[in-house]
XYZ file of C-alpha atoms in Angstrom:
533
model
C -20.208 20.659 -23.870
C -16.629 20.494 -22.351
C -13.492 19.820 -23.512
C -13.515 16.817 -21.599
C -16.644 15.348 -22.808
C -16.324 16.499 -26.367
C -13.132 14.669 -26.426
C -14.481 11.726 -25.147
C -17.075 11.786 -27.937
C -14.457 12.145 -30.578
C -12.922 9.169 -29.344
C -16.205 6.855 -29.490
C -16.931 8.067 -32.648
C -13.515 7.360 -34.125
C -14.077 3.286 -33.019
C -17.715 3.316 -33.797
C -16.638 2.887 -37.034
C -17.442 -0.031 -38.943
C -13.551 -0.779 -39.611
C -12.832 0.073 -35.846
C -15.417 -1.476 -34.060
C -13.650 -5.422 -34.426
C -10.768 -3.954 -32.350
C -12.795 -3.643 -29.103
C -13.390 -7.253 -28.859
C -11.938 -9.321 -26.951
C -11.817 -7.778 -23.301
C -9.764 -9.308 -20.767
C -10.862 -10.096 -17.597
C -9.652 -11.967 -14.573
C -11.453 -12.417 -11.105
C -10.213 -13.487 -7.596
C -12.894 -13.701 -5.261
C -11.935 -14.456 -1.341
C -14.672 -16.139 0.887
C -14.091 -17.543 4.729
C -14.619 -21.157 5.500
C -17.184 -21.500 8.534
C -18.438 -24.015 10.746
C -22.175 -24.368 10.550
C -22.710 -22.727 13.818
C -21.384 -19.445 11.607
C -17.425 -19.287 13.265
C -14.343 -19.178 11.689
C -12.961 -22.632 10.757
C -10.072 -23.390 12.457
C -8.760 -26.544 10.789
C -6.187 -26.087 8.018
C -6.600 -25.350 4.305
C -7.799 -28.785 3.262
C -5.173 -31.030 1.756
C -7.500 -32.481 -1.069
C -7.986 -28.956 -2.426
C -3.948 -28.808 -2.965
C -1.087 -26.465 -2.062
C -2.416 -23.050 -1.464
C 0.811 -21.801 -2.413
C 1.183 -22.909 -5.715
C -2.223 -24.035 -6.837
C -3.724 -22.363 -10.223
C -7.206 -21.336 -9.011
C -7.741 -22.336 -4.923
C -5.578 -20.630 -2.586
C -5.760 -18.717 0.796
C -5.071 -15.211 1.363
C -4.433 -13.403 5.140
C -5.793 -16.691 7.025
C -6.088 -20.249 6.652
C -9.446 -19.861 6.664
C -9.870 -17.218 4.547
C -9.939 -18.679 0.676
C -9.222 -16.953 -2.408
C -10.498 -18.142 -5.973
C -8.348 -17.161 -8.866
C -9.775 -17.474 -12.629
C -7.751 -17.576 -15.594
C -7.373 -14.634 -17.666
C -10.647 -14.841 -20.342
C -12.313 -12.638 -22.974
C -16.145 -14.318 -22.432
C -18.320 -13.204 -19.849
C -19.878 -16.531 -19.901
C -16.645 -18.626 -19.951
C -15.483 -16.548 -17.121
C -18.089 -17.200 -14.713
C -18.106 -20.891 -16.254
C -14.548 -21.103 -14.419
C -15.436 -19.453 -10.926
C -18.718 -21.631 -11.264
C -16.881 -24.720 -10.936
C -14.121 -23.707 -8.543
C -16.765 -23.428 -6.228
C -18.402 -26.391 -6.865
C -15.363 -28.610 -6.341
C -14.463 -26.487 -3.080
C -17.679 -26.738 -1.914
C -17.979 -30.480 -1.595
C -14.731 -30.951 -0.294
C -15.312 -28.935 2.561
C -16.062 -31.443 4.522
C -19.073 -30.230 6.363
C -17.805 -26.539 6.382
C -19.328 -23.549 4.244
C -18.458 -20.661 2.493
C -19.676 -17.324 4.030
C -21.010 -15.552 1.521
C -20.633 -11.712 2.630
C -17.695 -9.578 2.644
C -17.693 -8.328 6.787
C -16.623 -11.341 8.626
C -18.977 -14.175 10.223
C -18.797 -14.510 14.080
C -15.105 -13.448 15.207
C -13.204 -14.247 18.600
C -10.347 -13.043 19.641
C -7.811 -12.102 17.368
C -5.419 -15.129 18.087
C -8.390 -17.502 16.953
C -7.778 -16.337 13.061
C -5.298 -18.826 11.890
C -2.736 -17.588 9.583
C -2.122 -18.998 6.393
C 0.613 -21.435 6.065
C 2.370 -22.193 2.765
C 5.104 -24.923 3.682
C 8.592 -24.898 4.724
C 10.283 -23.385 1.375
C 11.324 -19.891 1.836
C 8.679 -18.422 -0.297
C 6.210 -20.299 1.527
C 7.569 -18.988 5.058
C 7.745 -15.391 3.640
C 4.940 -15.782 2.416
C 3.847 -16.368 5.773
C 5.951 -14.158 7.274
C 4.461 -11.067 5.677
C 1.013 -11.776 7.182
C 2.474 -12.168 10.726
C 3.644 -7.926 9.974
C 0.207 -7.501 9.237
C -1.801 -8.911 12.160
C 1.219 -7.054 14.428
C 0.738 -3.659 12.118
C -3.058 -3.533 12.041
C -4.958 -6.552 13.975
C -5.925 -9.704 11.985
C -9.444 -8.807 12.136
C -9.123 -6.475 9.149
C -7.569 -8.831 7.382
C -10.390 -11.641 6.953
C -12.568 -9.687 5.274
C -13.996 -10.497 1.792
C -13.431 -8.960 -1.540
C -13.928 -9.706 -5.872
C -11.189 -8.408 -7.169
C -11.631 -7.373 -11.330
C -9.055 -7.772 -13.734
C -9.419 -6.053 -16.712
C -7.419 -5.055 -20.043
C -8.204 -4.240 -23.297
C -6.999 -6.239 -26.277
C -3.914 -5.341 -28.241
C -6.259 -5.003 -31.564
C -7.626 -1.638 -29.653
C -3.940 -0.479 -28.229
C -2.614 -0.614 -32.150
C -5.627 1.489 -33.354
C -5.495 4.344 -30.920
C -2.403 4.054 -31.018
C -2.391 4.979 -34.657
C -5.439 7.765 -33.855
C -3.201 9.051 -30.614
C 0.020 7.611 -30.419
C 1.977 10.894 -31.296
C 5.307 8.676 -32.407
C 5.085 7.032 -28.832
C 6.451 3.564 -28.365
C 3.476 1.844 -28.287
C 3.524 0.199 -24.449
C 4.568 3.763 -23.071
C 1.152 4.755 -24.581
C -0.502 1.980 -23.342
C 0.760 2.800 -19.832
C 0.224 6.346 -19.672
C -3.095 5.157 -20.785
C -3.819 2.526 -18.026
C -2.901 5.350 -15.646
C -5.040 7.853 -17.099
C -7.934 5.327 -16.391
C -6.981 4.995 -12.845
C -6.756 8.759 -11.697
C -10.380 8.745 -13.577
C -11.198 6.014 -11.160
C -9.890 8.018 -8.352
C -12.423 10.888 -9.703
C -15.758 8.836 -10.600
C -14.825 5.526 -8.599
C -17.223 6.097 -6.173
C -20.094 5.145 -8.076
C -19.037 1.276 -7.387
C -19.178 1.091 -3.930
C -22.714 3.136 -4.878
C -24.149 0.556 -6.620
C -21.798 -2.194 -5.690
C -21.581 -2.177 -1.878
C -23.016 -4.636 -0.130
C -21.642 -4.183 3.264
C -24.167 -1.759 4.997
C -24.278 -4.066 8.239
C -21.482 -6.248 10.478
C -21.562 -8.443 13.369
C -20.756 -6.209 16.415
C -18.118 -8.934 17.374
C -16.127 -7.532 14.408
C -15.284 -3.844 16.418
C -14.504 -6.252 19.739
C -11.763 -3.996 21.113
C -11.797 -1.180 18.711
C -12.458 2.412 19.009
C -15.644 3.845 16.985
C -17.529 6.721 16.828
C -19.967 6.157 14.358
C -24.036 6.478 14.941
C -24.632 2.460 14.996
C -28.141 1.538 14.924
C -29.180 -2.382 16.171
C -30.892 -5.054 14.323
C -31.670 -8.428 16.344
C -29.193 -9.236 19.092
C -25.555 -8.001 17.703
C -25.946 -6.737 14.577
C -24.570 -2.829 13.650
C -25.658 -1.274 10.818
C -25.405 2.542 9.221
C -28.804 3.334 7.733
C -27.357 4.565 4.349
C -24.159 2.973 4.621
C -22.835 1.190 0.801
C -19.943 -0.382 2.201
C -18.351 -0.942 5.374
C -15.553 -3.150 4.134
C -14.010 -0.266 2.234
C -14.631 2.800 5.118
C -12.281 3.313 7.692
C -13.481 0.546 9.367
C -12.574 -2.673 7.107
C -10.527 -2.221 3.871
C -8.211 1.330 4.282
C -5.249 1.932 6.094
C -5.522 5.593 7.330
C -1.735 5.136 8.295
C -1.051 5.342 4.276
C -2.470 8.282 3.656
C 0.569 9.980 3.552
C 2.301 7.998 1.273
C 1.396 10.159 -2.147
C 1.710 7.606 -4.310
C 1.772 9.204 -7.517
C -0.103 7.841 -10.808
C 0.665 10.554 -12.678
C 3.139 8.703 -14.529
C 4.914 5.368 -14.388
C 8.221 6.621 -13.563
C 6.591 8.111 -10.684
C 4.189 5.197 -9.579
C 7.384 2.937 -9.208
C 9.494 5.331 -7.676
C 7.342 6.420 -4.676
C 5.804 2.655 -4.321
C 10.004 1.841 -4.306
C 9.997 4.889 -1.633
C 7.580 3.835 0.837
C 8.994 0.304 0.692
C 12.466 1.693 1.611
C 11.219 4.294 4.249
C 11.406 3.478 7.703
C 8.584 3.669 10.465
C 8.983 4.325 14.326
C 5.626 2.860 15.011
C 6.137 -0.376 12.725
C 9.853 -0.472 14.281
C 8.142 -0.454 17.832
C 7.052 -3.646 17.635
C 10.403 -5.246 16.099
C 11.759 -7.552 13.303
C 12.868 -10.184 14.930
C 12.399 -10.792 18.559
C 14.292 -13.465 20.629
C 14.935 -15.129 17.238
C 11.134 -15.079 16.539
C 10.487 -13.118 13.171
C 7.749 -10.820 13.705
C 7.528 -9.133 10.457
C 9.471 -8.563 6.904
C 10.708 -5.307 8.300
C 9.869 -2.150 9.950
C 9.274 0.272 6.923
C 6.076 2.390 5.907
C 5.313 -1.050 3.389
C 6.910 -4.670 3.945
C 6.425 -5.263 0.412
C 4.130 -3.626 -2.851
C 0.943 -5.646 -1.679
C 0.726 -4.324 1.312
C -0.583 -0.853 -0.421
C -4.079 -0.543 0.427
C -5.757 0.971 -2.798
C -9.121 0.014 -4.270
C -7.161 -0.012 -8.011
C -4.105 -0.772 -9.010
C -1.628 -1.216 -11.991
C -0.424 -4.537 -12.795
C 1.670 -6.456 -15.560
C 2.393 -10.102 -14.484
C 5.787 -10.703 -12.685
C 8.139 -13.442 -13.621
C 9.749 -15.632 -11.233
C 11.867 -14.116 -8.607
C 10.886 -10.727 -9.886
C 8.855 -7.763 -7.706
C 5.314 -6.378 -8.547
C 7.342 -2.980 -9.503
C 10.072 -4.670 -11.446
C 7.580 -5.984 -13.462
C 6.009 -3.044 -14.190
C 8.753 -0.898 -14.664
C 10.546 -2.869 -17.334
C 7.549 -4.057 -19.004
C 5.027 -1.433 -18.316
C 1.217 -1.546 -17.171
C -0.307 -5.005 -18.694
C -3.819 -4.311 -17.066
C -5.535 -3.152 -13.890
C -7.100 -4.772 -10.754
C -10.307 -3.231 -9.513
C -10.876 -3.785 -5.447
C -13.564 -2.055 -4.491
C -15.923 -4.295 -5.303
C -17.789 -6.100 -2.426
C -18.752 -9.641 -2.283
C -22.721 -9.936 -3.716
C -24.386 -11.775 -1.506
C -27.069 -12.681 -3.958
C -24.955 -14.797 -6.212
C -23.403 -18.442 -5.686
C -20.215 -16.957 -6.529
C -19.987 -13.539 -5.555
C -20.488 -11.408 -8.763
C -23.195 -11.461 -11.801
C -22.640 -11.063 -15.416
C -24.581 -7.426 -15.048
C -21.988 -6.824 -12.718
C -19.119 -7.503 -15.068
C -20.589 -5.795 -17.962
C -21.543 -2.696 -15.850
C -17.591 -2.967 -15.022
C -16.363 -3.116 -18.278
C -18.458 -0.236 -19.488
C -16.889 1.660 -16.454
C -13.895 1.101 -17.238
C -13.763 1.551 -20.797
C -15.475 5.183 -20.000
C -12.760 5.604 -17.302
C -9.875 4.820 -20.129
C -11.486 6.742 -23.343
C -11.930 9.812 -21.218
C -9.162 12.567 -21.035
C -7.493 12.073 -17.689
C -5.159 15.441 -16.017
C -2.646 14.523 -13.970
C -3.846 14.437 -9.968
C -2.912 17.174 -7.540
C -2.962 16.890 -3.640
C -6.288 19.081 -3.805
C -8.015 16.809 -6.204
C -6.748 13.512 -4.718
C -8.204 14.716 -0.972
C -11.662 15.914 -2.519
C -11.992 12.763 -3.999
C -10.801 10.420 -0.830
C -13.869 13.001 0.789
C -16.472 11.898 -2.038
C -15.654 8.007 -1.642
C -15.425 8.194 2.065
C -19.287 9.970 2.218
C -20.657 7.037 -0.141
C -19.547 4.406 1.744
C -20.790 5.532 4.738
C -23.539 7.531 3.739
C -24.126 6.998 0.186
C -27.795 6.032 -0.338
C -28.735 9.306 2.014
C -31.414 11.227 0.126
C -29.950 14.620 -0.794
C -26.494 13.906 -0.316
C -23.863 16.043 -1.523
C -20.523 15.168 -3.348
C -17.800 18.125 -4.092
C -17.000 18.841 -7.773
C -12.761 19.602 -8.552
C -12.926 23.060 -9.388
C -16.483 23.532 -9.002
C -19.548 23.946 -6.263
C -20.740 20.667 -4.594
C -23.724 18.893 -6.620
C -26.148 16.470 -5.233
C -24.933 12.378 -5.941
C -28.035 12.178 -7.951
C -27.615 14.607 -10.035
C -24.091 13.553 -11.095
C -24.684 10.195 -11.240
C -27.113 11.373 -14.359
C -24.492 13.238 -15.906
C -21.877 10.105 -15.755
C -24.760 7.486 -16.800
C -25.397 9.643 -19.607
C -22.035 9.220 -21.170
C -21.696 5.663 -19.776
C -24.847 5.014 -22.266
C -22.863 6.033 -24.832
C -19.764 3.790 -24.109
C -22.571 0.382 -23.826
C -23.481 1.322 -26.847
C -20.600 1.020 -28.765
C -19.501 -2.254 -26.376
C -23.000 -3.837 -27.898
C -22.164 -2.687 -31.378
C -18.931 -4.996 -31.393
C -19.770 -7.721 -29.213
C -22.685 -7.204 -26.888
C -25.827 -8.492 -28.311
C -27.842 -5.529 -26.239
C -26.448 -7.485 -22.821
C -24.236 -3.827 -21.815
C -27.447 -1.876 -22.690
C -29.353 -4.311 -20.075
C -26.507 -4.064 -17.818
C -26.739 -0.236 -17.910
C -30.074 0.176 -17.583
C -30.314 -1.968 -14.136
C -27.630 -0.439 -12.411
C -29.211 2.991 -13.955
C -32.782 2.125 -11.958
C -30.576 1.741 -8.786
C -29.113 4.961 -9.258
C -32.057 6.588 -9.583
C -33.691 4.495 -6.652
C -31.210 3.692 -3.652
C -33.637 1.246 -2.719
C -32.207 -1.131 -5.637
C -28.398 -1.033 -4.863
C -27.427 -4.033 -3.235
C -26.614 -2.336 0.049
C -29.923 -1.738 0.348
C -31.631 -4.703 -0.278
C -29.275 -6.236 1.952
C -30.601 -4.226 4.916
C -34.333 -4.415 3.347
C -33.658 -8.263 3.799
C -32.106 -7.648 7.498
C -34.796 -5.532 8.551
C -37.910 -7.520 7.287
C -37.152 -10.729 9.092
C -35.741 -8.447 11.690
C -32.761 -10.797 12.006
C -29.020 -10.683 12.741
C -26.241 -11.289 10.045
C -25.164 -14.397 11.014
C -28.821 -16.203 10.433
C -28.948 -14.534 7.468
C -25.289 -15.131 6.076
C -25.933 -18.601 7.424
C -28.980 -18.997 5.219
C -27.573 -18.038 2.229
C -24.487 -20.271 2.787
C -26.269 -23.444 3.142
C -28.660 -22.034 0.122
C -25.233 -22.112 -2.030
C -24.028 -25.508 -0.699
C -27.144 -27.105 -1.792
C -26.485 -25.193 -5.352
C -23.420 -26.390 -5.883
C -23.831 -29.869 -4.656
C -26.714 -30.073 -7.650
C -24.254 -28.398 -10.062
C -22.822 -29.820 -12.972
C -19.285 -28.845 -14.540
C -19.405 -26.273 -16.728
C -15.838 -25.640 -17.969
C -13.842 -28.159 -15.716
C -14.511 -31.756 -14.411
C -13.285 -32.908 -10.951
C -10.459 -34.841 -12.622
C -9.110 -31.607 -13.648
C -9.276 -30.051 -10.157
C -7.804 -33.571 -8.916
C -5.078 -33.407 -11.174
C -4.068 -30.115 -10.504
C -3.854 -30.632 -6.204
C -1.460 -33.554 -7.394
C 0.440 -31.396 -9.496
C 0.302 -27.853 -7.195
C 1.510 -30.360 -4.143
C 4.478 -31.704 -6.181
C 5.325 -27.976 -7.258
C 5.570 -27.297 -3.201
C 7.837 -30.262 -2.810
C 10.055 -28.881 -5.158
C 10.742 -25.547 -4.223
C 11.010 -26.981 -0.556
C 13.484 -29.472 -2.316
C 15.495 -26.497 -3.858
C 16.367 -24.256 -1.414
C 20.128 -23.900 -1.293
C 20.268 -20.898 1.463
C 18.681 -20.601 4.824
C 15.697 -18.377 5.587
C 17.696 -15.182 6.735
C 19.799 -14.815 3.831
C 17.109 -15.144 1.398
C 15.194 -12.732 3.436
C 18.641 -10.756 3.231
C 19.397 -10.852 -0.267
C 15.600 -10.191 -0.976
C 15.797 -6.901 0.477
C 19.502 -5.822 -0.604
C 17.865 -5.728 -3.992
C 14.995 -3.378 -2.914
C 17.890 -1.007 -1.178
C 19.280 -1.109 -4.956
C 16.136 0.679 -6.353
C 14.705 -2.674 -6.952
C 11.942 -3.743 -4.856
């Protein structure tokens, strides 16, 4: 047994105790799931976000992200499962029949794309925010092509109560204050990520296939095989979205963001911000008084980072992602690497979310060593091969410090100790659903042929059919779902309340602004050239 592991058994066993076990309740999770509005013929809407549905800037839960068309759904913060999906259920139900003949595409690689200047982007108003806001997603169609941008992701919130920070706190804390512990910790979950984070594009891809109007104009070299007239697939391809074809930036490789510490997270996240770049200064700032983007540095701002995890503590108003985090420390961490499941109404099961929160959990209670440049390349190599080869019998993934073992064999090895961690999620609050939740994704580990990548392309192949009729069929599947649907947390005066009251909040901050657009953009960024972006 190693150090490793025998330290993360001494850790379940100290909360497997009957006086420990109440502090594990009470997860926190959050999910944002982005879908694209279509037309029925499968294109990309082009009308604007619909009024009735509110302000997509300041609305609660229904908002846009790159594009127009390109929704996002944002839950509240919950510790049920079933409240959770309760939420998400009925955001898309009210969405959904105020789309006004339109549909929600329900996979994560875009429907049937044009030309690049046919992707609307998103519009938030005439307030500053709202036209920076804007602003920042006119850098990234210049930096990178809008094309990228539209595609679909479930982003997972998750934090553990502050009942299980003050107890291993007092098993661990070493006279700590007890949010630099809780930090360090968050961060030690994350460079595990890094090291075992492949596993969820494994089981949690769904992307194995695109429509070949997606690489219109881009350079590829990558074995394509053809299903139906313009379909593209990779035989054991998990996910698309997150190879070097959708959701990476290759051009941020260099950056070496560090998560070896929070003092070092902030500082080289404040670093790329403030670094300049010859190819993003190429294509200009502003041009004939036309702003093209924020600025010409390595980042415009912190969300620009492409990483499939990050640290998080909820900003105040007026203050930065890294301000936040750096006065107040890591409050919990998004997950982005999860695909869009094309087999549920709303993009993600409960299985799903249990399977995540055992990850996680065995992510956080394991010992975590700080991440060198060796280790953080070997395991960009590991994720890399799943996505684009992952469900490839035989396959190969390298081992830090160690010979290469076949993706089988260490999935075994990590499902074994992930057993371990449902457990002791089912002794406190499970009810034998994380031992279920286990147990399924451990059959698709064990078979390929049950990981949703794969039954996506089974589907593909056996009706021998492009994406877009299948996508299609699915969509209009859903529609008919949720116009039968009945409210499970929220009734439609609730959503109809809050459009009044997200459109007023607009008004508002249009209302307020006291200095034009160039100065706030100005004094924005004095503050990051202060050390604080």
């Amino acid at each position: 047994m190693t150090n490793t592991t025998a330290s993360l058994h001494h850790r379940l066993r100290a909360f497997q105790r009957s006086d420990k076990l109440p502090a594990i309740k009470g997860i926190r999770r959050g999910i944002e799931r982005e879908s694209l509005r279509i037309t029925p013929a499968g294109q990309l809407a082009q009308t604007p976000h619909p009024r009735v549905l509110g302000s997509a800037l300041s609305h609660a839960h229904i908002t846009t992200d790159f594009s127009e068309s390109l929704m996002e759904f944002i839950t509240p913060v919950s510790d049920s499962v079933e409240t959770l999906l309760a939420q998400l259920n009925d955001i898309h139900r009210y969405t959904v029949r105020h789309l006004d003949g339109e549909q929600l595409w329900p996979l994560s690689m875009p429907c049937l794309l044009k030309e690049h200047e046919h992707i609307p982007l998103a519009q938030y108003g005439s307030s500053n925010v709202g036209r920076m806001k804007t602003l920042y997603r006119q850098g990234l169609h210049h930096r990178y092509g809008s094309s990228m941008q539209v595609i679909s992701g479930v982003h997972f919130n998750f934090s553990m109560p502050d009942s299980f920070w003050v107890e291993w706190h007092e098993l661990e804390g070493n006279g700590r204050y007890l949010q630099d512990f809780v930090s360090d910790a968050y961060l030690g979950l994350i460079r595990n990520f890094y090291r075992f984070g492949w596993l969820i594009p494994y089981l949690f891809g769904a992307s194995p296939a695109l429509c070949g109007s997606f690489l219109q104009g881009r350079e590829h070299k990558l074995p394509f095989e053809r299903l139906g007239k313009g379909t593209l697939y990779l035989p054991y391809a998990t996910s698309l979205r997150m190879s070097d074809l959708g959701y990476t930036n290759n051009a941020q490789a260099g950056l070496n963001i560090s998560l070896n510490s929070l003092d070092e997270y902030v500082s080289s996240l404040r670093r790329a911000i403030g670094t300049h770049a010859p190819e993003f200064a190429r294509i200009g700032v502003k041009v004939d008084g036309e702003y093209r983007q924020l600025n010409d540095n390595v980042l415009q701002i912190e969300n620009e980072l492409y990483a499939p995890i990050r640290p998080k503590r909820t900003a105040e108003s007026g203050e930065k992602p890294s301000e936040a985090l750096d006065t107040r420390g890591v409050e919990y961490i998004e997950v982005r690497s999860v695909d869009v499941n094309p087999f549920s109404p709303v993009g993600i099961e409960p299985g799903q979310i249990r399977f995540l929160d055992t990850f996680l959990l065995w992510c956080l209670l394991t010992p975590s060593a700080p991440l060198e440049e060796d280790e953080i390349a070997l395991n960009r190599r590991n994720f890399n091969k799943v996505v684009m080869e992952g469900r490839k019998p035989g396959l190969m993934l390298e081992v830090f410090g160690g010979e290469s073992m076949p993706l089988a064999e260490l999935g075994e090895q990590y499902f074994a100790e992930l057993a371990e961690v449902a457990a002791l999620l089912d002794a406190c609050c499970g009810r034998g659903c994380y031992r279920k939740a286990h147990e399924l994704q451990l059959a698709a580990m064990r078979n390929p042929e049950e990981t949703l990548s794969a039954r996506v392309l089974s589907e593909l192949k056996q009706c021998n059919t492009d994406i877009l009729p299948f996508g299609l069929a699915l969509s209009r599947r859903y529609n008919e779902h949720f116009a039968k649907a009945r409210p499970r947390y929220w009734d439609d005066n609730y959503f109809d309340e809050e459009g009044a009251r997200s459109q007023a909040r607009q008004r508002k901050l249009e209302e307020s602004d006291a200095v034009s657009f160039d100065d706030f953009l100005a004094a924005y960024f004095g503050q990051s050239e202060n050390g604080a972006a």
